[in-house]
Amino acid sequence: MTTAALEPCVGRRCHNPLNSLHAAHYFSPDLGRELAAIEVTHPRAVNFAVRAAALGPVGPGAVTAAFYNYKHELVAEHVPAVWRTATPQQVLAARVRAVDATLRRLLGEETVASDPMAEAARLALRAAEGCSRAARPLYSAHADLPVPEEPHLALWHAATLLREHRGDGHLAALMSAELDGLEALVTHTATGRGMTPSWVFTTRGWTREEWDAAAGRLRDRGLLDADGELTERGLAVREEVEAETDRLDRAPYEHLGSEGVGRLTELAVGFARAATAAGAYPADLIGKR
């Protein structure tokens, strides 16, 4: 039975550490090693392959649409070529092996085998039961995948479902706010919580000139000031985007209920902090400059 509505930001607070735990494998040497074993070696090809594999051997248009903030020309350099090197099924299997190695390395064998890990997996999978497929291609594709048996992998799988469910809704909110993919990145970076421009250029394919042009469009709309900081209106737009994302993503956390969400948040924060302390993420990943 679905419970009463929760406070708007409760789901966001639960999602954030779960998303951090999910994202750790993108920066893991274990992922590069496992994908290299199936002859996928370019870092961008690795990234596109592991996240898009659940969709099947799709072309660049589908990946650009689903990922939203990557330059299409960069996507097209690697998709669909990567599927001629490795099938989506091979990529998905390699991804699970990489996640297994990454979580064991970052959290330790004792934590991986612990009762709190199993409890977090049960809670996260319960929350994911409240997700919906409609208009959520990345979530829906991952929801077709089997749930791993081992608790740490089941937790990661559930975190992936919750991450992609929220992400698909977030794209709808960005479109409603009339922020294209690059403008979304520029405004997120301006909050101080997004990727630094150098990481955007490296991973998303945009150039400094394109970044500056997007910033110019945002200044013309009154969302950025001359120094590249968010104006009062810009801050309001970003908060409106997050509030709409919260609204579209409320169902899984209402399904889990207040007590379950609180406990899952507590456990996820502990795991995410441990992963961060173990060096899961690059030191220069987040920031305005």
XYZ file of C-alpha atoms in Angstrom:
289
model
C 0.000 0.000 0.000
C 1.350 3.454 -0.920
C 1.995 5.680 2.078
C 1.167 9.342 2.592
C 3.177 11.944 0.727
C 6.617 12.766 2.106
C 8.274 16.157 2.375
C 9.410 17.254 -1.123
C 13.190 17.018 -0.585
C 13.215 13.699 1.289
C 13.535 11.691 -1.903
C 16.321 13.956 -3.165
C 18.268 13.480 0.072
C 17.962 9.716 -0.297
C 18.765 9.742 -3.994
C 21.980 11.766 -3.685
C 24.093 9.204 -1.770
C 22.593 6.346 -3.792
C 23.564 8.174 -6.972
C 27.091 8.663 -5.628
C 27.347 4.956 -4.945
C 26.086 4.173 -8.445
C 28.476 6.639 -10.092
C 31.623 5.327 -8.408
C 32.130 2.685 -11.086
C 32.364 5.313 -13.857
C 35.649 6.506 -12.350
C 36.928 3.081 -11.397
C 40.000 1.456 -12.954
C 38.080 -1.799 -12.645
C 35.639 -0.625 -15.313
C 38.406 0.187 -17.752
C 40.025 -3.176 -17.110
C 36.829 -5.173 -17.609
C 35.865 -3.295 -20.783
C 39.387 -3.610 -22.166
C 39.036 -7.367 -21.734
C 36.240 -7.241 -24.314
C 38.282 -4.813 -26.464
C 36.434 -1.599 -25.615
C 39.252 0.739 -24.670
C 38.425 4.365 -25.502
C 37.170 6.098 -22.316
C 34.216 7.684 -24.116
C 33.272 4.392 -25.774
C 33.367 2.759 -22.338
C 31.071 5.412 -20.899
C 28.525 5.269 -23.703
C 28.565 1.486 -23.834
C 28.028 0.729 -20.159
C 25.199 3.212 -19.660
C 23.446 2.586 -22.987
C 23.872 -1.207 -23.144
C 20.544 -1.824 -21.412
C 18.864 -0.125 -24.394
C 20.345 -2.666 -26.799
C 22.538 -1.914 -29.839
C 21.043 1.528 -30.412
C 22.425 4.259 -32.649
C 23.831 7.665 -31.707
C 20.485 9.454 -31.892
C 18.950 7.353 -29.143
C 22.006 7.785 -26.900
C 22.162 11.558 -27.424
C 18.451 11.843 -26.650
C 18.605 9.675 -23.533
C 21.834 11.184 -22.158
C 20.790 14.787 -23.033
C 23.948 16.749 -22.239
C 26.512 15.057 -24.492
C 27.456 16.591 -27.828
C 25.920 14.452 -30.554
C 29.085 14.433 -32.655
C 31.019 12.886 -29.771
C 28.382 10.214 -29.316
C 28.435 9.434 -33.040
C 32.206 8.847 -32.933
C 31.639 5.803 -30.734
C 28.039 4.671 -31.259
C 27.099 2.368 -32.950
C 30.747 1.434 -33.631
C 31.173 0.111 -30.085
C 28.531 -2.567 -30.726
C 30.713 -3.997 -33.489
C 33.412 -4.543 -30.858
C 31.260 -5.906 -28.045
C 27.589 -6.755 -27.769
C 25.394 -5.023 -25.192
C 25.138 -8.339 -23.334
C 28.935 -8.577 -23.090
C 29.116 -4.977 -21.896
C 26.463 -5.508 -19.229
C 28.281 -8.566 -17.889
C 31.575 -6.671 -17.822
C 29.897 -3.786 -16.021
C 28.628 -6.054 -13.245
C 32.102 -7.546 -12.820
C 33.553 -4.043 -12.581
C 30.958 -2.926 -10.038
C 31.641 -6.021 -7.933
C 35.381 -5.331 -7.898
C 34.885 -1.606 -7.292
C 32.556 -1.959 -4.321
C 34.706 -4.647 -2.738
C 37.777 -2.439 -3.121
C 36.159 0.797 -1.905
C 33.990 -0.558 0.906
C 35.869 -3.675 1.961
C 34.808 -7.286 2.130
C 33.327 -6.962 5.623
C 30.962 -4.167 4.582
C 30.003 -5.918 1.351
C 28.977 -9.009 3.317
C 27.332 -7.101 6.174
C 23.734 -7.097 7.381
C 23.433 -3.327 6.751
C 24.351 -3.928 3.108
C 21.635 -6.562 2.773
C 19.166 -4.257 4.544
C 20.005 -1.368 2.197
C 19.518 -3.616 -0.813
C 16.072 -4.698 0.406
C 15.009 -1.119 1.068
C 16.312 0.223 -2.253
C 14.656 -2.568 -4.225
C 11.427 -1.892 -2.355
C 11.637 1.790 -3.324
C 12.292 0.865 -6.946
C 8.972 -1.009 -6.997
C 7.347 2.435 -6.988
C 9.065 3.607 -10.173
C 7.118 4.004 -13.413
C 8.206 3.177 -16.965
C 6.250 5.737 -18.976
C 8.526 8.280 -20.747
C 11.570 6.955 -18.851
C 13.694 5.068 -21.384
C 16.875 4.588 -19.355
C 15.024 3.528 -16.228
C 12.722 1.212 -18.157
C 15.597 -0.451 -20.010
C 17.480 -1.106 -16.764
C 14.295 -2.368 -15.116
C 14.275 -5.188 -17.679
C 17.613 -6.476 -16.354
C 17.733 -9.220 -13.720
C 18.379 -8.305 -10.107
C 21.763 -9.660 -8.974
C 21.691 -12.101 -6.090
C 24.552 -10.698 -4.013
C 23.319 -7.848 -1.789
C 25.975 -5.283 -2.730
C 25.220 -5.824 -6.421
C 21.482 -5.785 -5.747
C 21.913 -2.447 -3.950
C 23.888 -1.073 -6.875
C 21.242 -2.320 -9.303
C 18.473 -0.665 -7.279
C 20.519 2.537 -7.005
C 20.856 2.467 -10.791
C 17.095 2.099 -11.220
C 16.416 4.978 -8.848
C 19.132 7.114 -10.460
C 17.866 6.591 -14.007
C 14.234 7.065 -12.931
C 15.069 10.426 -11.420
C 17.332 11.282 -14.331
C 14.670 10.640 -16.949
C 12.298 12.920 -15.058
C 15.036 15.529 -14.657
C 15.371 15.783 -18.434
C 11.673 16.593 -18.693
C 12.156 19.346 -16.102
C 15.146 20.768 -17.991
C 13.182 20.824 -21.231
C 10.290 22.562 -19.497
C 12.757 25.186 -18.236
C 14.045 25.577 -21.823
C 17.594 24.594 -20.893
C 19.338 22.610 -23.602
C 21.958 20.031 -22.702
C 24.915 22.397 -22.568
C 22.950 25.177 -20.858
C 21.920 22.650 -18.222
C 25.588 21.866 -17.618
C 26.606 25.539 -17.465
C 23.902 26.369 -14.929
C 24.620 23.270 -12.854
C 28.319 24.101 -12.750
C 27.417 27.645 -11.694
C 25.674 26.238 -8.610
C 29.013 24.826 -7.451
C 27.579 21.295 -7.410
C 28.218 20.357 -11.029
C 31.264 19.200 -12.958
C 34.079 21.627 -13.634
C 34.256 22.938 -17.216
C 37.396 20.898 -17.895
C 35.543 17.679 -17.044
C 32.612 18.761 -19.210
C 34.928 19.355 -22.175
C 36.669 16.020 -21.663
C 33.633 13.834 -21.099
C 30.767 15.592 -22.897
C 32.550 16.732 -26.039
C 31.777 20.447 -25.849
C 34.405 23.113 -26.528
C 35.260 26.268 -24.613
C 33.753 28.302 -27.460
C 30.477 26.386 -27.238
C 30.461 26.739 -23.442
C 30.966 30.509 -23.737
C 28.200 30.754 -26.348
C 25.815 28.900 -24.034
C 26.779 31.226 -21.185
C 25.999 34.162 -23.490
C 22.528 32.813 -24.183
C 21.950 32.412 -20.468
C 23.101 35.993 -19.820
C 20.666 37.189 -22.466
C 17.887 35.411 -20.561
C 18.983 36.991 -17.288
C 20.044 33.682 -15.740
C 23.794 34.391 -15.514
C 25.605 37.611 -14.668
C 28.730 38.989 -16.331
C 30.961 36.893 -14.032
C 29.208 33.637 -14.914
C 27.370 33.428 -11.593
C 23.694 32.585 -11.378
C 21.461 35.602 -10.975
C 18.500 35.570 -8.618
C 16.370 34.423 -11.540
C 18.966 31.799 -12.481
C 18.945 30.404 -8.962
C 15.168 30.300 -9.053
C 15.161 28.415 -12.363
C 17.593 25.825 -11.044
C 15.484 25.344 -7.913
C 12.343 25.076 -10.035
C 14.050 22.347 -12.070
C 15.010 20.430 -8.933
C 11.554 20.879 -7.401
C 9.890 19.556 -10.563
C 12.361 16.669 -10.617
C 11.415 15.914 -6.997
C 7.740 15.944 -7.934
C 8.231 13.557 -10.842
C 10.398 11.282 -8.680
C 8.280 11.156 -5.518
C 6.577 7.800 -6.161
C 9.405 5.389 -5.218
C 10.065 7.121 -1.903
C 6.383 7.388 -1.034
C 6.146 3.685 -1.846
C 8.968 2.930 0.595
C 7.547 5.192 3.294
C 9.073 7.673 5.702
C 10.744 5.187 8.051
C 12.225 3.171 5.192
C 13.462 6.261 3.372
C 15.120 7.540 6.523
C 16.895 4.245 7.119
C 17.939 3.858 3.466
C 19.297 7.410 3.458
C 21.300 6.696 6.613
C 22.817 3.543 5.151
C 23.489 5.057 1.741
C 25.218 8.090 3.250
C 27.528 5.792 5.179
C 28.440 3.750 2.104
C 28.896 6.846 -0.070
C 31.149 8.509 2.506
C 33.258 5.385 2.771
C 33.606 5.223 -1.011
C 34.597 8.888 -1.162
C 37.168 8.440 1.600
C 38.628 5.507 -0.341
C 39.229 7.745 -3.366
C 36.240 6.821 -5.532
C 36.012 10.196 -7.291
C 38.552 12.562 -8.879
C 39.469 15.485 -6.615
C 38.868 18.020 -9.395
C 35.497 16.665 -10.542
C 33.157 19.182 -8.867
C 33.454 22.961 -8.872
C 32.848 26.179 -10.762
C 36.289 26.515 -12.320
